[in-house]
Short mmCIF file of C-alpha atoms in Angstrom, two decimals:
data_model
loop_
_atom_site.label_atom_id
_atom_site.label_comp_id
_atom_site.label_asym_id
_atom_site.label_seq_id
_atom_site.Cartn_x
_atom_site.Cartn_y
_atom_site.Cartn_z
CA UNK E 1 70.16 41.51 52.13
CA UNK E 2 72.88 44.09 51.52
CA UNK E 3 71.94 46.30 54.44
CA UNK E 4 74.43 48.17 56.59
CA UNK E 5 73.91 45.77 59.49
CA UNK E 6 74.53 42.73 57.32
CA UNK E 7 77.77 44.15 55.92
CA UNK E 8 79.02 45.30 59.32
CA UNK E 9 78.37 41.82 60.70
CA UNK E 10 80.21 40.15 57.81
CA UNK E 11 83.17 42.52 58.21
CA UNK E 12 83.36 41.94 61.97
CA UNK E 13 83.19 38.15 61.58
CA UNK E 14 85.93 38.24 58.93
CA UNK E 15 88.17 40.49 61.07
CA UNK E 16 87.80 38.33 64.18
CA UNK E 17 88.43 35.12 62.23
CA UNK E 18 91.54 36.61 60.66
CA UNK E 19 92.84 37.84 64.02
CA UNK E 20 92.28 34.40 65.59
CA UNK E 21 94.10 32.77 62.67
CA UNK E 22 97.09 35.12 63.00
CA UNK E 23 97.26 34.44 66.76
CA UNK E 24 97.16 30.68 66.17
CA UNK E 25 99.86 30.89 63.49
CA UNK E 26 102.21 33.00 65.58
CA UNK E 27 101.79 30.56 68.48
CA UNK E 28 102.47 27.60 66.18
CA UNK E 29 105.57 29.31 64.77
CA UNK E 30 107.17 29.02 68.24
CA UNK E 31 107.50 25.29 67.61
CA UNK E 32 110.03 25.98 64.85
CA UNK E 33 112.47 27.41 67.38
CA UNK E 34 114.82 24.84 68.91
CA UNK E 35 116.58 26.67 71.75
CA UNK E 36 119.97 25.77 73.22
CA UNK E 37 120.21 27.62 76.55
CA UNK E 38 123.12 27.20 78.95
CA UNK E 39 123.67 27.97 82.60
CA UNK E 40 126.20 27.66 85.36
CA UNK E 41 125.71 28.05 89.12
CA UNK E 42 128.32 28.17 91.83
CA UNK E 43 127.59 28.14 95.57
CA UNK E 44 130.12 30.59 96.99
CA UNK E 45 129.30 30.45 100.68
CA UNK E 46 126.91 28.95 103.21
CA UNK E 47 126.15 32.08 105.26
CA UNK E 48 124.32 30.28 108.00
CA UNK E 49 122.66 26.93 108.54
CA UNK E 50 120.39 26.24 111.50
CA UNK E 51 117.26 24.63 112.85
CA UNK E 52 114.40 27.07 113.29
CA UNK E 53 112.15 27.15 116.35
CA UNK E 54 109.53 25.18 114.39
CA UNK E 55 112.10 22.40 113.94
CA UNK E 56 112.72 22.96 110.23
CA UNK E 57 116.23 23.23 108.84
CA UNK E 58 116.99 26.53 107.14
CA UNK E 59 119.97 27.62 105.04
CA UNK E 60 121.19 30.94 103.72
CA UNK E 61 123.72 30.84 100.93
CA UNK E 62 125.45 33.08 98.43
CA UNK E 63 125.49 32.01 94.80
CA UNK E 64 126.82 33.02 91.43
CA UNK E 65 124.24 32.38 88.70
CA UNK E 66 125.15 32.82 85.06
CA UNK E 67 123.03 31.83 82.09
CA UNK E 68 122.50 32.46 78.42
CA UNK E 69 118.84 32.17 77.48
CA UNK E 70 118.95 34.28 74.32
CA UNK E 71 117.94 31.40 72.08
CA UNK E 72 114.56 31.14 73.86
CA UNK E 73 113.37 34.43 72.42
CA UNK E 74 111.28 34.47 69.24
CA UNK E 75 109.11 37.19 67.72
CA UNK E 76 106.15 35.89 69.78
CA UNK E 77 107.97 36.06 73.14
CA UNK E 78 106.77 38.64 75.65
CA UNK E 79 109.09 37.67 78.48
CA UNK E 80 110.94 34.76 80.01
CA UNK E 81 110.47 33.98 83.68
CA UNK E 82 113.52 32.25 85.09
CA UNK E 83 114.05 30.72 88.52
CA UNK E 84 116.56 28.60 90.36
CA UNK E 85 115.21 25.84 92.57
CA UNK E 86 116.91 23.47 95.00
CA UNK E 87 115.58 19.96 94.48
CA UNK E 88 116.19 17.02 96.79
CA UNK E 89 114.66 13.90 98.31
CA UNK E 90 114.04 13.26 101.97
CA UNK E 91 112.75 10.15 103.79
CA UNK E 92 109.24 11.68 104.12
CA UNK E 93 109.10 13.50 100.78
CA UNK E 94 109.78 11.92 97.41
CA UNK E 95 110.38 15.39 95.99
CA UNK E 96 111.14 18.79 97.45
CA UNK E 97 111.41 21.83 95.19
CA UNK E 98 112.34 25.09 96.86
CA UNK E 99 112.65 28.20 94.74
CA UNK E 100 115.71 30.21 95.79
CA UNK E 101 115.88 33.02 93.26
CA UNK E 102 113.81 34.22 90.32
CA UNK E 103 113.80 36.95 87.73
CA UNK E 104 111.90 38.27 84.74
CA UNK E 105 113.80 38.71 81.49
CA UNK E 106 111.98 41.28 79.37
CA UNK E 107 114.03 41.06 76.16
CA UNK E 108 116.70 39.15 74.31
CA UNK E 109 119.36 41.74 75.22
CA UNK E 110 118.91 40.91 78.90
CA UNK E 111 118.88 37.14 78.41
CA UNK E 112 122.63 36.71 78.89
CA UNK E 113 123.18 37.51 82.55
CA UNK E 114 125.44 37.01 85.51
CA UNK E 115 124.26 37.61 89.04
CA UNK E 116 125.79 37.39 92.48
CA UNK E 117 123.05 36.88 95.06
CA UNK E 118 121.96 35.33 98.31
CA UNK E 119 118.77 33.25 98.19
CA UNK E 120 115.79 35.56 97.65
CA UNK E 121 113.31 33.07 99.15
CA UNK E 122 113.88 31.10 102.32
CA UNK E 123 115.54 27.75 101.79
CA UNK E 124 113.55 25.85 104.43
CA UNK E 125 113.03 22.12 104.63
CA UNK E 126 109.86 20.37 105.83
CA UNK E 127 111.52 18.86 108.86
CA UNK E 128 115.16 18.50 109.75
CA UNK E 129 116.86 16.61 106.94
CA UNK E 130 119.32 19.05 105.43
CA UNK E 131 122.54 18.14 107.31
CA UNK E 132 124.98 16.75 104.74
CA UNK E 133 122.13 16.65 102.19
CA UNK E 134 123.03 16.38 98.52
CA UNK E 135 120.82 18.46 96.26
CA UNK E 136 120.39 19.57 92.67
CA UNK E 137 120.11 23.16 91.59
CA UNK E 138 117.73 23.40 88.65
CA UNK E 139 117.36 26.44 86.44
CA UNK E 140 113.76 26.50 85.21
CA UNK E 141 112.40 28.87 82.62
CA UNK E 142 108.88 29.68 81.57
CA UNK E 143 108.43 31.38 78.22
CA UNK E 144 105.42 33.68 78.18
CA UNK E 145 104.23 34.40 74.63
CA UNK E 146 102.56 37.50 73.28
CA UNK E 147 99.75 35.11 72.45
CA UNK E 148 99.25 31.35 72.49
CA UNK E 149 100.91 28.42 74.17
CA UNK E 150 103.38 28.81 77.04
CA UNK E 151 106.60 26.82 77.11
CA UNK E 152 108.69 25.64 80.03
CA UNK E 153 111.90 23.65 80.40
CA UNK E 154 114.89 23.34 82.73
CA UNK E 155 118.57 22.56 83.17
CA UNK E 156 119.46 20.31 86.11
CA UNK E 157 122.82 20.94 87.77
CA UNK E 158 123.79 18.25 90.27
CA UNK E 159 126.58 17.66 92.75
CA UNK E 160 125.79 20.27 95.41
CA UNK E 161 125.79 19.40 99.09
CA UNK E 162 125.16 21.07 102.42
CA UNK E 163 127.55 20.96 105.37
CA UNK E 164 127.19 18.21 107.98
CA UNK E 165 127.19 20.63 110.92
CA UNK E 166 124.96 23.65 111.62
CA UNK E 167 126.84 26.94 111.46
CA UNK Q 1 74.16 32.70 66.46
CA UNK Q 2 77.13 34.26 68.25
CA UNK Q 3 75.81 33.10 71.62
CA UNK Q 4 75.33 29.53 70.44
CA UNK Q 5 78.81 29.28 68.92
CA UNK Q 6 80.32 30.74 72.11
CA UNK Q 7 78.48 28.08 74.13
CA UNK Q 8 79.68 25.33 71.78
CA UNK Q 9 83.30 26.51 72.07
CA UNK Q 10 83.01 26.70 75.89
CA UNK Q 11 81.57 23.17 76.21
CA UNK Q 12 84.11 21.86 73.70
CA UNK Q 13 86.96 23.34 75.72
CA UNK Q 14 85.50 21.78 78.88
CA UNK Q 15 85.72 18.35 77.27
CA UNK Q 16 89.23 18.85 75.84
CA UNK Q 17 90.86 20.40 78.91
CA UNK Q 18 89.03 18.42 81.58
CA UNK Q 19 88.72 21.53 83.73
CA UNK Q 20 85.38 22.76 84.99
CA UNK Q 21 86.12 26.30 83.88
CA UNK Q 22 88.60 26.04 80.99
CA UNK Q 23 89.14 29.77 80.66
CA UNK Q 24 89.81 32.41 83.31
CA UNK Q 25 90.08 36.17 83.04
CA UNK Q 26 92.98 37.77 84.91
CA UNK Q 27 91.51 40.28 87.36
CA UNK Q 28 94.55 41.62 89.21
CA UNK Q 29 98.01 42.88 88.38
CA UNK Q 30 99.81 40.42 90.64
CA UNK Q 31 101.34 38.53 87.71
CA UNK Q 32 102.48 41.57 85.70
CA UNK Q 33 104.21 42.02 83.37
CA UNK Q 34 103.40 38.46 82.28
CA UNK Q 35 99.64 38.65 82.64
CA UNK Q 36 97.78 41.91 82.78
CA UNK Q 37 94.24 42.61 83.89
CA UNK Q 38 91.86 41.59 81.13
CA UNK Q 39 94.03 38.84 79.66
CA UNK Q 40 92.58 35.37 79.20
CA UNK Q 41 94.21 32.14 80.34
CA UNK Q 42 93.40 28.66 79.07
CA UNK Q 43 93.49 26.05 81.79
CA UNK Q 44 94.32 22.40 81.70
CA UNK Q 45 93.62 19.96 84.50
CA UNK Q 46 95.57 16.76 84.12
CA UNK Q 47 96.67 14.02 86.48
CA UNK Q 48 100.29 15.17 86.15
CA UNK Q 49 101.81 16.18 89.48
CA UNK Q 50 102.12 19.87 90.30
CA UNK Q 51 105.68 21.16 89.92
CA UNK Q 52 107.47 24.39 90.81
CA UNK Q 53 107.23 27.12 88.18
CA UNK Q 54 103.77 26.19 86.92
CA UNK Q 55 101.09 28.85 86.95
CA UNK Q 56 98.08 27.44 88.77
CA UNK Q 57 94.57 28.67 89.42
CA UNK Q 58 93.47 27.93 92.96
CA UNK Q 59 90.60 28.50 95.33
CA UNK Q 60 91.16 29.47 98.93
CA UNK Q 61 88.54 28.55 101.55
CA UNK Q 62 86.50 31.64 102.33
CA UNK Q 63 87.35 33.45 99.10
CA UNK Q 64 84.97 33.45 96.17
CA UNK Q 65 87.31 34.51 93.40
CA UNK Q 66 90.03 32.09 92.28
CA UNK Q 67 93.63 33.31 92.17
CA UNK Q 68 96.19 32.81 89.37
CA UNK Q 69 99.74 32.58 90.75
CA UNK Q 70 103.00 30.72 90.25
CA UNK Q 71 104.15 27.72 92.31
CA UNK Q 72 107.45 28.41 94.10
CA UNK Q 73 107.69 25.49 96.53
CA UNK Q 74 106.60 21.87 96.26
CA UNK Q 75 106.88 19.13 98.87
CA UNK Q 76 105.53 15.78 97.68
CA UNK Q 77 104.93 13.22 100.41
CA UNK Q 78 106.46 9.81 99.90
CA UNK Q 79 103.67 7.67 101.39
CA UNK Q 80 100.46 9.41 100.28
CA UNK Q 81 101.62 11.24 97.15
CA UNK Q 82 99.84 14.33 98.48
CA UNK Q 83 101.57 17.62 97.63
CA UNK Q 84 102.17 20.72 99.72
CA UNK Q 85 102.40 23.73 97.43
CA UNK Q 86 103.32 27.36 98.05
CA UNK Q 87 102.49 30.03 95.48
CA UNK Q 88 103.48 33.62 94.78
CA UNK Q 89 102.45 36.30 92.30
CA UNK Q 90 105.37 37.35 90.09
CA UNK Q 91 104.66 41.00 90.81
CA UNK Q 92 104.05 40.55 94.55
CA UNK Q 93 106.82 41.08 97.06
CA UNK Q 94 106.08 38.14 99.32
CA UNK Q 95 104.57 34.68 98.99
CA UNK Q 96 100.85 33.92 99.24
CA UNK Q 97 100.59 32.73 102.86
CA UNK Q 98 98.87 36.01 103.71
CA UNK Q 99 96.19 35.29 101.09
CA UNK Q 100 95.49 31.76 102.28
CA UNK Q 101 92.95 30.95 104.95
CA UNK Q 102 94.05 31.88 108.47
CA UNK Q 103 96.78 29.51 109.63
CA UNK Q 104 97.01 27.72 106.30
CA UNK Q 105 100.62 27.14 105.27
CA UNK Q 106 100.24 25.07 102.11
CA UNK Q 107 97.88 24.55 99.21
CA UNK Q 108 96.82 21.00 98.44
CA UNK Q 109 95.68 19.24 95.32
CA UNK Q 110 91.98 19.89 95.92
CA UNK Q 111 92.50 23.67 96.08
CA UNK Q 112 93.89 23.73 92.56
CA UNK Q 113 91.46 24.15 89.68
CA UNK Q 114 93.95 23.87 86.87
CA UNK Q 115 97.21 25.06 85.42
CA UNK Q 116 97.55 27.77 82.80
CA UNK Q 117 98.77 26.48 79.43
CA UNK Q 118 97.81 29.20 76.97
CA UNK Q 119 97.38 32.91 76.85
CA UNK Q 120 95.31 35.43 74.89
CA UNK Q 121 95.64 39.16 75.59
CA UNK Q 122 92.86 41.73 76.07
CA UNK Q 123 89.85 39.50 75.28
CA UNK Q 124 88.82 39.30 78.95
CA UNK Q 125 88.07 43.02 79.06
CA UNK Q 126 84.66 42.20 77.62
CA UNK Q 127 83.67 40.29 80.76
CA UNK Q 128 85.34 42.77 83.11
CA UNK Q 129 83.38 45.67 81.60
CA UNK Q 130 80.16 43.62 81.64
CA UNK Q 131 80.48 42.78 85.33
CA UNK Q 132 81.72 46.17 86.53
CA UNK Q 133 79.47 48.36 84.39
CA UNK Q 134 76.21 46.38 84.11
CA UNK Q 135 74.55 49.32 82.36
CA UNK Q 136 76.63 48.55 79.24
CA UNK Q 137 75.45 44.94 79.36
CA UNK Q 138 71.80 46.03 79.45
CA UNK Q 139 72.36 48.55 76.65
CA UNK Q 140 73.95 45.83 74.53
CA UNK Q 141 71.16 43.32 75.19
CA UNK Q 142 68.59 46.05 74.50
CA UNK Q 143 70.22 47.02 71.21
CA UNK Q 144 70.43 43.38 70.10
CA UNK Q 145 66.79 42.87 71.02
CA UNK Q 146 65.81 45.94 69.03
CA UNK Q 147 67.68 44.65 65.99
CA UNK Q 148 65.92 41.28 66.25
CA UNK Q 149 62.48 42.91 66.56
CA UNK Q 150 62.93 45.45 63.76
CA UNK Q 151 64.64 43.20 61.20
CA UNK Q 152 62.23 42.31 58.41
CA UNK Q 153 63.74 39.09 57.05
#
């Protein structure tokens, strides 16, 4: 009854249960945080805008991205993945989301940032619908916890448009 | 006892998440520093449309092992509702078109097994060690068997 094996088993079960409980509690504690992030994006220049040989419109642009995501960080946050996507509708597609830039924020100190960049990923349409197209730029973030549930949300910034002519 | 409770938890998760394999072990470093090798992801398969930024687990034709990567482009067709999806590992330099089947440009709904909703570090090492060093698995099973045989209760 009180053998070594029995005690070791009881200790192991207790330790694992406790660890699972702590993990669950730290994940639940993330719900208490109500973040208030902010962001601002400015398109500085359309570097070029053309139709590729496959017939898809493609744009290169330079942007200023600034954001303050410090309020997303809690004690259970490992990192925040942040990306900027262009979102628009076309006659064929009810939704197009094209990621233009992304970054990994490792800590709260780095969560208030300002970056001047061209699009990191190709801004290519499925087809040729981008001339004069109005689009939204959406800043998405994905909170990766040390353990538990992942959170994601976004800020939609509207009122951007592409030129009518290729350049 | 341990085996039965593990099986119950597994089947329970299958029911709750609606995904055929509710838990996956991360096997590569392509999503570091978010997910490391040996971490466990909980999957959820719902009817909700796939959107950019989500971490999905997908199968590629001709590859046995599913891949866990993030969605960076989505094109949803107006008439059919079918989605074209492009993925990329956070730690990889380029997108996943090189990983897809030859000539495949987009992933579709049927490639995707589920999206990652929860995360538990390190636990997956157990299965990685078991599959890569089978000798440890046999030692463990042998030791357990010995305990069962020699216990007097």
